[in-house]
CSV table of C-alpha atoms in Angstrom, one decimal:
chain,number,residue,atom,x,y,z
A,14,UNK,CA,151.1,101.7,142.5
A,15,UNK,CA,147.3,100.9,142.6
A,16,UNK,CA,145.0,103.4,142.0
A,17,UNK,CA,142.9,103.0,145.0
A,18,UNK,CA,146.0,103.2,147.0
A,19,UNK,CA,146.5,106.7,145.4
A,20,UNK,CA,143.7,107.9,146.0
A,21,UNK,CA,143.0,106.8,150.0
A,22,UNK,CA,146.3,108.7,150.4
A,23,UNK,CA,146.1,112.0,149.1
A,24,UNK,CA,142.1,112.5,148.2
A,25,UNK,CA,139.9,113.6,144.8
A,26,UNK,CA,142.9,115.8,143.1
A,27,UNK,CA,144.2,111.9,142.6
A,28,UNK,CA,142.0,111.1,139.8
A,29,UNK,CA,142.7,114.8,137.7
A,30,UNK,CA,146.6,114.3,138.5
A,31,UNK,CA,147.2,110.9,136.9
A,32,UNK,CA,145.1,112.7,134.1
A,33,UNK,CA,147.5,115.7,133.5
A,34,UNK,CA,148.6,116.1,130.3
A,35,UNK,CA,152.2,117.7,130.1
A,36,UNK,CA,153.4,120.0,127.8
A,37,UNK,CA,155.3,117.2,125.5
A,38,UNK,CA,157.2,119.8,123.8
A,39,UNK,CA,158.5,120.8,127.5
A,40,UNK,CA,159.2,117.3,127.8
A,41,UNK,CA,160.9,116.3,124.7
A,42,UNK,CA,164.4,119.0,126.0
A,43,UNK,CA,165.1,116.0,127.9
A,44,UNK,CA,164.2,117.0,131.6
A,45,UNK,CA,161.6,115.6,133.9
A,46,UNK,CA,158.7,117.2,134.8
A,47,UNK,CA,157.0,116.8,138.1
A,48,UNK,CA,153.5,117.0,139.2
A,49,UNK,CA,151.9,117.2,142.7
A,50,UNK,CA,148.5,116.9,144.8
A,51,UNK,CA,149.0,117.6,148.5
A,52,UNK,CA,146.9,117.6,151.1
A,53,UNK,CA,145.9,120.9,153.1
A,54,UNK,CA,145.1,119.1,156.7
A,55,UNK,CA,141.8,118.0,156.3
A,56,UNK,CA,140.7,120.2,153.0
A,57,UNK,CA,141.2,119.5,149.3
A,58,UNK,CA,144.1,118.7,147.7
A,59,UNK,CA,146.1,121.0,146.1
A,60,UNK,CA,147.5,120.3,142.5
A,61,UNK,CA,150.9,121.9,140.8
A,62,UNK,CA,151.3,120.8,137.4
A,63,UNK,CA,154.1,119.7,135.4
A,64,UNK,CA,157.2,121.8,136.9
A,65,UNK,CA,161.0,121.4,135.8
A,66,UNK,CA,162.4,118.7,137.8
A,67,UNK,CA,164.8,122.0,139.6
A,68,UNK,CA,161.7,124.2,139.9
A,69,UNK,CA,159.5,121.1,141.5
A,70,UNK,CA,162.5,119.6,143.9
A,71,UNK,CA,162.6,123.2,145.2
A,72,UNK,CA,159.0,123.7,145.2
A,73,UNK,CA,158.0,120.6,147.3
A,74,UNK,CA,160.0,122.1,150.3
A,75,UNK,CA,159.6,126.0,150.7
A,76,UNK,CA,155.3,125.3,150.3
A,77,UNK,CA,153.5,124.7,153.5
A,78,UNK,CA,150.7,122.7,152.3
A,79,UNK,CA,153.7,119.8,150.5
A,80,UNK,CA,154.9,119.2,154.7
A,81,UNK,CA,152.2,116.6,154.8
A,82,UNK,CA,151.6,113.3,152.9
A,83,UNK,CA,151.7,114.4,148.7
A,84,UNK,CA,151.2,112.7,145.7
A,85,UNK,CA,153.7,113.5,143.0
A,86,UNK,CA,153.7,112.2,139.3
A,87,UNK,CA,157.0,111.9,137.2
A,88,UNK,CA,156.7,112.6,133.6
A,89,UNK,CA,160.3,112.1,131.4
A,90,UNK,CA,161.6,110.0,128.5
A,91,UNK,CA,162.5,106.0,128.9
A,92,UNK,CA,164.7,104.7,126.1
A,93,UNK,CA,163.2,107.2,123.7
A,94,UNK,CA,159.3,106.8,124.9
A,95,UNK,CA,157.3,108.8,126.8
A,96,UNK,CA,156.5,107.6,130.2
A,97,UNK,CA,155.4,108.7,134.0
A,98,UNK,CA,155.7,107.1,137.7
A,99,UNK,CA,153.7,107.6,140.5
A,100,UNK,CA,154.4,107.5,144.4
A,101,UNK,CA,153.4,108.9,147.8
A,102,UNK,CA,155.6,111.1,150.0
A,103,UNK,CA,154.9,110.2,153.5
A,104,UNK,CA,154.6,113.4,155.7
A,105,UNK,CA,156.9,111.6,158.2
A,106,UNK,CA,159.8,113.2,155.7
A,107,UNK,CA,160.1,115.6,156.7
A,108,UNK,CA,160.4,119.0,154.8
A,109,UNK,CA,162.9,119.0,152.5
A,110,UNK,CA,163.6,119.1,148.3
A,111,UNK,CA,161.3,116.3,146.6
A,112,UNK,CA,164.3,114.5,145.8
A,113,UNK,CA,165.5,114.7,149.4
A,114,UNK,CA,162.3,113.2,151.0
A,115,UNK,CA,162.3,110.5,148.2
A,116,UNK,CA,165.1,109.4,148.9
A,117,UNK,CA,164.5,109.1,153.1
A,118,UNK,CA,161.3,107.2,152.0
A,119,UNK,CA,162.9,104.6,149.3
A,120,UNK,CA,165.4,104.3,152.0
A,121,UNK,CA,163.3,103.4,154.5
A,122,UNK,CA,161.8,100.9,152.5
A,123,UNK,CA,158.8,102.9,151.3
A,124,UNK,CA,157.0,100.9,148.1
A,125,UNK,CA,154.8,103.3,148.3
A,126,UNK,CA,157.4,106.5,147.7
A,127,UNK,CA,159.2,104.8,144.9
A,128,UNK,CA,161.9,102.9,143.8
A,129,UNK,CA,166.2,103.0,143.8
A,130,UNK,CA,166.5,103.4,140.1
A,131,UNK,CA,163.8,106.6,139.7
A,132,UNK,CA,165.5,108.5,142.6
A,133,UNK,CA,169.1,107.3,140.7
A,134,UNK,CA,167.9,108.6,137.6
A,135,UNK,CA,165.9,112.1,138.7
A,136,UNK,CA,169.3,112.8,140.9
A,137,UNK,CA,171.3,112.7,138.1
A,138,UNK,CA,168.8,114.5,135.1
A,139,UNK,CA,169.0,117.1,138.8
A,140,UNK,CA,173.2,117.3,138.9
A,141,UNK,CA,173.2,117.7,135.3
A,142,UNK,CA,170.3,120.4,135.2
A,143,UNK,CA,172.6,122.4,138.1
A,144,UNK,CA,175.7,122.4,136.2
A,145,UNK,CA,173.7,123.4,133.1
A,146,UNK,CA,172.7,126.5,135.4
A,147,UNK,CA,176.7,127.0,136.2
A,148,UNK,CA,177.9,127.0,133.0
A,149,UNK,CA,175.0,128.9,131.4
A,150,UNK,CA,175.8,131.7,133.6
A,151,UNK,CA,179.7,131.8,133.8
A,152,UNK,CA,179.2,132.1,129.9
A,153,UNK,CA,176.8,134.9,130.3
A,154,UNK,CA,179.1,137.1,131.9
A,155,UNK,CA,182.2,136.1,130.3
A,156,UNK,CA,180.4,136.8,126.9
A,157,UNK,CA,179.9,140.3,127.8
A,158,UNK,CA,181.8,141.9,124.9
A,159,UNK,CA,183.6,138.8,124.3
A,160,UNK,CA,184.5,138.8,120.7
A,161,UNK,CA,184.2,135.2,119.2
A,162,UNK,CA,185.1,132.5,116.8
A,163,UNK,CA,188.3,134.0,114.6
A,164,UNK,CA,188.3,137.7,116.2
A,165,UNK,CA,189.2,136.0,119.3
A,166,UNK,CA,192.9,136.2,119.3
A,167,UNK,CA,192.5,140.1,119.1
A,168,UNK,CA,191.0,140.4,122.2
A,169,UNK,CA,194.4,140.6,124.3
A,170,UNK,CA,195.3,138.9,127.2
A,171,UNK,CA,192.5,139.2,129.3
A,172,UNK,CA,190.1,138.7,126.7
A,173,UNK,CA,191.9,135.3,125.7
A,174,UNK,CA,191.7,134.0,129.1
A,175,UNK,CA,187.7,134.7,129.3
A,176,UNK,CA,187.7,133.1,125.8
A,177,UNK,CA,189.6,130.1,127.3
A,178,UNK,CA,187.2,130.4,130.3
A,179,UNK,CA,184.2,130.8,128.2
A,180,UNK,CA,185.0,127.6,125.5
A,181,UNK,CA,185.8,125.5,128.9
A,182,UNK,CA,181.5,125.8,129.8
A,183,UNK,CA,181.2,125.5,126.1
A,184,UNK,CA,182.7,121.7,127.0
A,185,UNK,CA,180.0,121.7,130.0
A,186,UNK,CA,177.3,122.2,128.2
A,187,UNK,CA,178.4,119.4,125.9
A,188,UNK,CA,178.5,117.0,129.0
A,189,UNK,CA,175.5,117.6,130.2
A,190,UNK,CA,173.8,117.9,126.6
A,191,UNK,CA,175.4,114.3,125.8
A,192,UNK,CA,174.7,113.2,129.8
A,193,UNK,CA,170.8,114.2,129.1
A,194,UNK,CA,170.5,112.1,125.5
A,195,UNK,CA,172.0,109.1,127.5
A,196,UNK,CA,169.9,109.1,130.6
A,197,UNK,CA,166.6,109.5,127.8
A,198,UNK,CA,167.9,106.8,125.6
A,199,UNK,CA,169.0,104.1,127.8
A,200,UNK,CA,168.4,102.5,130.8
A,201,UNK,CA,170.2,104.5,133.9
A,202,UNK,CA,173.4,101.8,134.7
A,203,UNK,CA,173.8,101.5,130.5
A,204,UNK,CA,173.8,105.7,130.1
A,205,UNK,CA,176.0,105.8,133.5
A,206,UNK,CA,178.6,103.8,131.5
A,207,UNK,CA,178.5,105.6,128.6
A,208,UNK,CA,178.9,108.9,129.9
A,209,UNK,CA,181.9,110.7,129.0
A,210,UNK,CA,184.2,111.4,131.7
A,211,UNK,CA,183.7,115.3,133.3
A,212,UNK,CA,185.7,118.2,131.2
A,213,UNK,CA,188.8,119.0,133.6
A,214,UNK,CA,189.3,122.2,133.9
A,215,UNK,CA,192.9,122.0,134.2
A,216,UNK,CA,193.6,119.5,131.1
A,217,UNK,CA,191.3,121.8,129.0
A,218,UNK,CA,193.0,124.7,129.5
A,219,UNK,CA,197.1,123.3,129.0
A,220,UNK,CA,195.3,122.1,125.7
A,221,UNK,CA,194.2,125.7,125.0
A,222,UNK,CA,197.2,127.4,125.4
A,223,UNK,CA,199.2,125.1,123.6
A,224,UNK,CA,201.1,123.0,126.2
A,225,UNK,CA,199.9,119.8,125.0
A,226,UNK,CA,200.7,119.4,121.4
A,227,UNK,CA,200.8,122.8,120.0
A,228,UNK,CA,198.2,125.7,120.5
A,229,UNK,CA,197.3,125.9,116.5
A,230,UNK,CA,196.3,122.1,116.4
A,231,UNK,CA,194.0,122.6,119.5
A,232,UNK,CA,193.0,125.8,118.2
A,233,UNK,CA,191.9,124.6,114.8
A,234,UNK,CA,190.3,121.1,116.5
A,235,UNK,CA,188.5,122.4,119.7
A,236,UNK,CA,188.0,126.6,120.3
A,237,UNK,CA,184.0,127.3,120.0
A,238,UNK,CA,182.8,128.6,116.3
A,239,UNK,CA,181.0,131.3,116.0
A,240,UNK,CA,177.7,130.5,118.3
A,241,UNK,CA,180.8,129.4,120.9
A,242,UNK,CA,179.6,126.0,121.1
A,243,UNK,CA,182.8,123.3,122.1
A,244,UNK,CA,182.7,120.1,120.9
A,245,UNK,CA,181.3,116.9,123.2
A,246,UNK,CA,184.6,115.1,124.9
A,247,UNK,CA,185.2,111.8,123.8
A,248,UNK,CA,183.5,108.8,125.6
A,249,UNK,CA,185.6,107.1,128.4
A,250,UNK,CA,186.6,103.7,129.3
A,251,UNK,CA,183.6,102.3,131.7
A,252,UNK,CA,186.2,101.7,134.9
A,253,UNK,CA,186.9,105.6,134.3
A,254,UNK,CA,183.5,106.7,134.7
A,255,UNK,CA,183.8,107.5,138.3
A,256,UNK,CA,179.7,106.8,138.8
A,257,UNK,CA,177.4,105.0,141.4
């Protein structure tokens, strides 16, 4: 987008926001960050810099002053490399999630908002952030005097299913660890096709308790260690991918 475009749309803050510098280190876990100027009627802009991509796509639709026209600026990682996109959010949008009003603007054939491929990509680094949130949280409370790695199988009954349950978002984590490095590495259709297929539930846990093959071969091959981290599931052929 052309600078002076920028700037007739959303005011001064344009100038400082193309300037931000984010914090790389932020950056280099593998999720966007997000900056925005909006307009507050006919005042100065205001400028949020450099949220999560979760914490901005919320942000952009609970503040008042983000219901008119805003300016936001994508930092995240292209094949390895540092890179950022601009666009304008026409206030037309509505007021809904960033992503949300991106989309209705790409959709309505907005140049200005952005292109396909970045709302493809941000959704995606966003599904992967929310099941991040999931798992990261079932494991917290399943871990709750969960004894693991070899102490496991003293735990009882109970305390082998939460084991079970807590190894399965072990197996999440790894998804969406492995789903991150692809969407960073490559190009969104090439990491879409290498993604490994989603950890079923179901298959993972006949494999845990020994229905398929033997439960001291799955045990020794694919129960957390000691930091309860699974392994990452094997890639996929592409036609099982299941992705747009």
């Amino acid at each position: 987008m052309d600078t002076g475009e920028v700037k007739e749309a959303v005011g001064d803050a344009v100038m400082e926001l193309l300037d931000v510098e984010p914090p790389y280190g932020e950056l280099e876990k593998g999720v966007p960050l997000i900056s925005f100027a909006c307009k507050q009627g006919e005042g100065d802009a205001v400028l949020v810099k450099a949220l999560p991509l979760p914490e901005a796509d919320a942000w952009l639709g609970r503040e008042k002053a983000a219901s008119g026209e805003a300016l936001y600026r994508v930092d995240y990682l292209a094949r390895g490399n540092r890179v950022y996109a601009t666009g304008v959010l026409p206030a037309g949008c509505g007021r809904g999630s960033f992503l949300e009003r991106l989309g209705e603007a790409v959709e309505r054939g907005d140049r200005k908002a952005g292109q396909e491929p970045l709302c493809r990509l941000l959704g995606m680094h966003l599904a992967l952030c929310g099941l991040e949130g999931l798992a990261c949280q079932e494991r917290a409370l399943l871990g709750k005097g969960l004894p693991l790695g070899e102490e496991a199988g003293d735990s009882g009954e109970e305390g082998c299913y939460r084991q079970a349950d807590y190894a399965y978002y072990g197996e999440v984590l790894s998804f969406v660890e492995k789903g991150r490095e692809l969407l960073n590495r490559f190009s969104f259709p090439e990491a879409a096709r290498k993604l490994p297929a989603f950890p079923d539930k179901g298959s993972f846990m006949r494999k845990w308790y020994g229905k398929d093959g033997g439960k001291e071969g799955w045990k020794d091959e694919s129960r957390p260690d000691r930091r309860g981290r699974a392994p990452v599931a094997e890639p996929v052929p592409d036609e099982a991918v299941g992705l747009p």
